[in-house]
Short mmCIF file of C-alpha atoms and ligand atoms in Angstrom, two decimals:
data_model
loop_
_atom_site.label_atom_id
_atom_site.label_comp_id
_atom_site.label_asym_id
_atom_site.label_seq_id
_atom_site.Cartn_x
_atom_site.Cartn_y
_atom_site.Cartn_z
CA MET A 1 51.40 161.37 72.79
CA ARG A 2 47.84 160.72 74.24
CA LEU A 3 49.15 158.59 76.67
CA LYS A 4 52.44 159.84 78.02
CA GLU A 5 53.94 158.38 80.75
CA LYS A 6 50.86 156.75 81.56
CA VAL A 7 50.80 152.79 82.85
CA ALA A 8 48.77 150.71 81.13
CA LEU A 9 47.90 146.54 81.78
CA ILE A 10 46.47 144.63 78.96
CA THR A 11 45.77 140.68 79.56
CA GLY A 12 46.14 138.72 76.70
CA ALA A 13 48.64 140.51 74.77
CA GLY A 14 51.39 138.59 73.91
CA GLN A 15 49.27 138.05 70.51
CA GLY A 16 46.39 139.59 67.98
CA ILE A 17 44.23 142.50 69.17
CA GLY A 18 46.38 142.72 72.50
CA ARG A 19 49.30 142.89 71.39
CA GLU A 20 48.53 145.51 68.66
CA ILE A 21 46.69 147.58 71.45
CA ALA A 22 49.86 147.22 73.54
CA LEU A 23 52.23 148.58 70.55
CA SER A 24 49.65 151.33 69.85
CA PHE A 25 49.67 152.47 73.43
CA ALA A 26 53.50 152.68 73.51
CA ARG A 27 53.61 154.58 70.00
CA GLU A 28 51.27 157.30 72.81
CA GLY A 29 54.04 157.57 75.07
CA ALA A 30 52.54 154.87 77.74
CA ASP A 31 54.42 152.25 79.97
CA LEU A 32 53.24 148.68 79.58
CA ALA A 33 52.06 145.64 81.64
CA ILE A 34 51.64 142.77 79.29
CA CYS A 35 50.09 139.79 80.73
CA ASP A 36 49.51 136.81 79.26
CA ILE A 37 48.96 132.82 80.30
CA ASN A 38 52.08 132.49 76.95
CA LEU A 39 55.17 133.90 78.70
CA GLU A 40 56.84 133.66 75.57
CA GLN A 41 54.48 135.81 73.51
CA ALA A 42 54.46 137.89 76.31
CA GLY A 43 58.19 138.26 76.06
CA GLN A 44 57.76 139.00 72.10
CA THR A 45 55.70 141.61 72.62
CA LYS A 46 57.85 143.51 75.54
CA LYS A 47 60.80 143.29 72.90
CA GLU A 48 58.64 145.23 70.30
CA VAL A 49 57.31 147.85 72.75
CA GLU A 50 60.80 148.49 73.84
CA ALA A 51 62.37 149.21 70.14
CA LEU A 52 59.47 151.98 70.73
CA GLY A 53 61.43 153.64 73.35
CA ARG A 54 59.22 152.55 76.11
CA THR A 55 59.37 150.58 79.54
CA ALA A 56 57.37 147.21 79.38
CA LEU A 57 57.41 144.30 81.89
CA ASP A 58 56.22 141.38 80.79
CA LEU A 59 54.49 138.67 83.21
CA LYS A 60 52.85 134.89 82.99
CA VAL A 61 49.36 135.49 84.44
CA ASP A 62 46.51 133.26 83.55
CA VAL A 63 43.23 135.85 84.28
CA THR A 64 41.12 132.68 85.47
CA ASN A 65 42.75 132.62 88.73
CA TYR A 66 42.96 135.69 91.28
CA ALA A 67 45.78 134.86 92.87
CA GLU A 68 47.86 135.00 90.23
CA VAL A 69 46.10 138.36 88.84
CA GLU A 70 46.40 139.80 92.33
CA GLU A 71 50.50 138.79 92.51
CA GLY A 72 51.09 140.49 88.97
CA VAL A 73 49.24 143.70 89.97
CA ASN A 74 51.78 144.02 93.21
CA LYS A 75 54.76 143.53 90.56
CA ILE A 76 53.08 146.14 88.19
CA LEU A 77 53.08 148.49 91.13
CA ASP A 78 57.24 147.25 92.62
CA LYS A 79 57.76 148.37 88.82
CA PHE A 80 55.73 151.56 88.15
CA LYS A 81 53.90 152.18 90.95
CA ARG A 82 51.05 152.95 89.37
CA ILE A 83 48.24 151.83 86.90
CA ASP A 84 46.84 154.33 84.65
CA ILE A 85 44.94 151.94 82.28
CA LEU A 86 43.48 148.23 82.25
CA VAL A 87 42.39 146.58 78.90
CA ASN A 88 40.83 143.06 79.65
CA ASN A 89 41.50 141.56 76.53
CA ALA A 90 42.13 138.31 77.40
CA GLY A 91 39.58 135.68 75.51
CA ILE A 92 39.01 132.37 74.03
CA THR A 93 36.46 130.28 71.88
CA LYS A 94 35.13 126.93 72.08
CA ASP A 95 32.20 127.16 69.65
CA SER A 96 29.79 124.08 69.29
CA LEU A 97 25.55 124.17 69.01
CA ILE A 98 24.12 124.11 72.64
CA LEU A 99 23.16 120.83 72.31
CA ARG A 100 26.62 119.34 71.74
CA LEU A 101 28.12 122.12 73.84
CA SER A 102 30.05 120.17 77.29
CA GLU A 103 29.89 121.54 80.54
CA ALA A 104 33.70 122.22 80.13
CA ASP A 105 33.72 124.18 77.20
CA TRP A 106 30.90 126.06 78.55
CA ASP A 107 33.05 126.44 81.75
CA ALA A 108 36.35 127.20 80.33
CA VAL A 109 34.91 130.40 78.10
CA LEU A 110 32.84 131.98 81.21
CA ASN A 111 36.35 131.92 83.00
CA VAL A 112 38.59 133.73 80.98
CA ASN A 113 36.17 135.77 79.15
CA LEU A 114 33.60 136.94 82.28
CA LYS A 115 35.77 136.18 85.77
CA GLY A 116 39.01 136.77 84.11
CA ALA A 117 37.50 140.05 83.64
CA PHE A 118 36.08 140.53 87.06
CA ASN A 119 39.55 138.81 88.71
CA THR A 120 41.61 141.87 87.37
CA ILE A 121 39.06 144.62 87.53
CA LYS A 122 38.82 143.30 91.39
CA ALA A 123 42.45 142.97 91.63
CA VAL A 124 43.48 146.99 89.79
CA SER A 125 40.32 148.88 91.02
CA ARG A 126 41.90 149.13 94.40
CA VAL A 127 45.07 150.52 93.15
CA MET A 128 42.67 153.11 90.45
CA LEU A 129 39.88 154.20 93.97
CA LYS A 130 43.49 155.04 95.66
CA GLN A 131 44.81 157.01 93.16
CA ARG A 132 41.21 158.68 92.43
CA SER A 133 41.59 158.30 88.82
CA GLY A 134 41.60 155.12 86.45
CA LYS A 135 40.29 153.86 82.62
CA ILE A 136 38.87 150.62 82.46
CA ILE A 137 38.60 148.75 78.50
CA ASN A 138 36.53 145.81 78.57
CA ILE A 139 37.34 144.02 75.05
CA ALA A 140 33.25 142.38 74.20
CA SER A 141 31.99 141.39 70.79
CA ILE A 142 29.04 142.34 68.85
CA ILE A 143 28.34 138.88 69.21
CA GLY A 144 27.39 139.35 72.65
CA ILE A 145 25.08 141.67 71.57
CA ILE A 146 23.15 140.04 68.65
CA GLY A 147 24.28 136.04 69.38
CA ASN A 148 25.36 133.87 67.22
CA PRO A 149 24.06 130.21 66.63
CA GLY A 150 27.42 127.68 67.77
CA GLN A 151 28.42 130.36 70.11
CA ALA A 152 26.31 129.87 73.35
CA ASN A 153 29.13 130.39 76.06
CA TYR A 154 30.84 133.27 73.67
CA ALA A 155 27.89 135.23 73.24
CA ALA A 156 27.23 134.79 77.26
CA SER A 157 30.16 135.67 78.33
CA LYS A 158 30.60 138.96 76.40
CA ALA A 159 27.21 139.93 77.12
CA GLY A 160 28.12 139.66 80.63
CA ILE A 161 30.87 141.95 79.65
CA ILE A 162 28.49 144.65 79.13
CA ALA A 163 26.70 144.47 81.92
CA LEU A 164 29.62 144.07 83.71
CA THR A 165 31.03 147.03 82.36
CA LYS A 166 28.36 149.38 82.96
CA THR A 167 27.97 148.29 86.78
CA THR A 168 31.87 148.87 87.54
CA ALA A 169 31.19 152.21 85.66
CA LYS A 170 28.59 153.36 88.24
CA GLU A 171 30.38 152.12 90.91
CA LEU A 172 33.75 153.77 89.73
CA ALA A 173 32.47 156.81 89.00
CA SER A 174 32.50 158.92 91.72
CA ARG A 175 35.78 158.38 92.13
CA ASN A 176 36.96 159.80 88.33
CA ILE A 177 37.31 156.06 87.12
CA ASN A 178 35.93 155.47 83.11
CA VAL A 179 34.54 151.95 82.01
CA ASN A 180 33.97 151.13 79.01
CA ALA A 181 33.55 148.50 76.43
CA VAL A 182 34.64 147.92 72.81
CA ALA A 183 32.87 145.59 70.84
CA PRO A 184 34.70 144.37 67.18
CA GLY A 185 33.09 142.56 64.69
CA PHE A 186 34.92 140.51 62.25
CA ILE A 187 38.71 141.06 62.52
CA GLN A 188 41.72 138.97 61.26
CA THR A 189 43.19 137.63 63.77
CA ALA A 190 44.09 133.98 64.90
CA MET A 191 41.15 133.95 66.64
CA THR A 192 39.16 134.76 63.08
CA GLU A 193 41.86 132.56 61.22
CA LYS A 194 40.07 129.59 61.93
CA LEU A 195 37.02 129.90 60.48
CA PRO A 196 35.95 128.25 57.12
CA GLU A 197 36.13 130.15 53.92
CA GLU A 198 32.40 129.81 52.96
CA LEU A 199 31.27 131.33 56.49
CA LYS A 200 33.80 134.50 55.94
CA ALA A 201 32.83 134.94 52.47
CA LYS A 202 29.26 135.20 53.94
CA MET A 203 30.29 137.26 57.00
CA LEU A 204 31.84 139.85 54.50
CA SER A 205 28.91 140.08 52.16
CA ASN A 206 27.49 141.66 55.52
CA ILE A 207 29.70 144.31 56.35
CA PRO A 208 28.57 147.75 54.95
CA LEU A 209 32.12 148.96 54.93
CA GLY A 210 33.31 146.15 52.53
CA ARG A 211 36.10 144.75 54.27
CA PHE A 212 36.93 142.60 57.62
CA GLY A 213 38.50 144.70 60.37
CA THR A 214 42.11 145.06 61.30
CA VAL A 215 43.86 144.91 65.13
CA GLN A 216 44.46 148.79 64.21
CA ASP A 217 41.02 149.50 64.00
CA VAL A 218 40.35 148.12 67.68
CA ALA A 219 43.50 149.58 68.93
CA LYS A 220 42.83 152.98 67.82
CA THR A 221 39.02 153.03 69.38
CA CYS A 222 41.06 151.89 72.87
CA ILE A 223 43.55 155.09 72.40
CA TYR A 224 40.47 156.99 72.70
CA LEU A 225 38.75 155.23 75.66
CA ALA A 226 42.09 154.91 77.37
CA SER A 227 42.92 159.09 76.44
CA GLU A 228 41.57 162.25 77.87
CA ASP A 229 39.20 162.82 74.61
CA SER A 230 36.99 160.44 76.43
CA SER A 231 36.97 161.46 79.90
CA TYR A 232 32.71 161.95 79.77
CA ILE A 233 32.24 158.66 78.53
CA THR A 234 31.76 155.75 80.88
CA GLY A 235 29.20 152.73 80.93
CA GLN A 236 29.28 152.59 77.30
CA THR A 237 29.69 149.82 74.34
CA ILE A 238 31.38 151.22 71.22
CA VAL A 239 30.60 148.90 68.21
CA VAL A 240 34.03 148.26 65.85
CA ASP A 241 32.19 146.46 63.52
CA GLY A 242 32.49 147.91 59.95
CA GLY A 243 28.45 148.34 60.38
CA MET A 244 27.36 145.40 60.75
CA VAL A 245 25.56 145.97 63.74
CA MET A 246 23.47 149.22 64.00
CA LEU A 247 21.57 149.58 67.61
P1 NAP B 301 43.82 135.74 70.32
O1 NAP B 301 44.88 136.33 68.89
O2 NAP B 301 43.64 134.01 70.40
O3 NAP B 301 44.56 136.51 71.41
C1 NAP B 301 43.98 136.19 72.83
C2 NAP B 301 45.05 136.08 73.53
O4 NAP B 301 44.75 135.99 74.66
C3 NAP B 301 46.43 134.99 73.22
O5 NAP B 301 47.42 135.48 73.59
C4 NAP B 301 45.94 134.34 74.40
O6 NAP B 301 47.36 133.31 74.80
C5 NAP B 301 45.44 135.03 75.70
N1 NAP B 301 44.61 134.04 76.39
C6 NAP B 301 44.32 133.36 76.48
N2 NAP B 301 43.80 132.76 77.49
C7 NAP B 301 44.14 133.02 78.22
C8 NAP B 301 44.33 133.29 80.18
N3 NAP B 301 43.35 132.55 80.84
N4 NAP B 301 45.11 134.33 80.72
C9 NAP B 301 45.52 135.12 80.09
N5 NAP B 301 45.75 134.92 78.63
C10 NAP B 301 44.90 134.50 77.93
O7 NAP B 301 42.47 136.61 70.11
P2 NAP B 301 42.27 137.77 69.45
O8 NAP B 301 41.40 137.81 68.13
O9 NAP B 301 43.48 138.84 69.29
O10 NAP B 301 40.75 137.97 70.43
C11 NAP B 301 41.32 139.08 71.26
C12 NAP B 301 40.16 139.66 72.17
O11 NAP B 301 39.36 140.52 71.21
C13 NAP B 301 39.53 138.44 72.73
O12 NAP B 301 38.73 138.72 73.72
C14 NAP B 301 38.16 138.59 71.87
O13 NAP B 301 37.06 137.47 72.24
C15 NAP B 301 37.98 139.76 71.00
N6 NAP B 301 37.16 139.67 70.27
C16 NAP B 301 37.87 138.94 68.60
C17 NAP B 301 37.19 139.48 67.42
C18 NAP B 301 37.82 139.00 66.55
O14 NAP B 301 37.56 139.01 64.92
N7 NAP B 301 39.26 138.23 66.43
C19 NAP B 301 35.50 139.62 67.87
C20 NAP B 301 35.24 140.15 68.46
C21 NAP B 301 35.91 140.02 70.15
P3 NAP B 301 47.07 131.76 73.81
O15 NAP B 301 47.65 132.06 72.58
O16 NAP B 301 48.61 131.03 75.04
O17 NAP B 301 45.88 130.85 74.31
#
């Protein structure tokens, strides 16, 4: 029980990696604020968390909208009185080569993946500053480190997340708030399911550990970063990719 009685806010927790982080945190004793743009999916995760014996609140929060984020944070405080852990997980892709990449698709990806994290950090850090403690985990991607043809918007947003992580870590360190990023490689979720089989086979051949990642692989790293086991780590990006990228 490494997160006993901690309160965690997770964005995009209605499915995929965010859902698994919520369930893993619940198994470690945390109560959960399940935020997602899709309230029905958030409600599903809430039920699963409750089945594990923990308390959960499901909220419709579009992370691109600061007013909605702030309203969500206030509802979480009404119910739980504190927020110990924030996981910025909500993310989207809209892939295209730069020459064909529309301004709308550039803006959409940057707004969810980067501005969304800024919005939640801004709203939650005021709470953590008062508490004089907190853990912030931003879900980046190896694409933000190495780039990828057809993903200029996604790569820029994830590189931005890594820089945002370092700056936030420096700003909040004196108040006992750790801020780190997790950069997954290829993880089996709805986001990667839509990729062509040929591309998946090529990617698999580049993974030294010889398998795609699971949502549990990412969630386990998040438990570590959310727990006291990582209390002397801040501003870092942990790559979870089976060895694809070695820095
Ligand atoms: P996913 O299955 O598509 O889940 C993302 C969740 O975020 C969905 O529930 C989605 O809701 C929600 N969401 C989208 N826009 C939102 C918004 N504006 N506000 C709040 N919630 C929003 O994706 P995933 O694969 O679990 O990815 C989770 C995170 O890991 C993302 O940041 C992604 O970039 C990162 N990541 C994933 C991989 C991978 O291989 N899967 C690799 C590296 C990094 P809807 O379904 O309704 O849109």
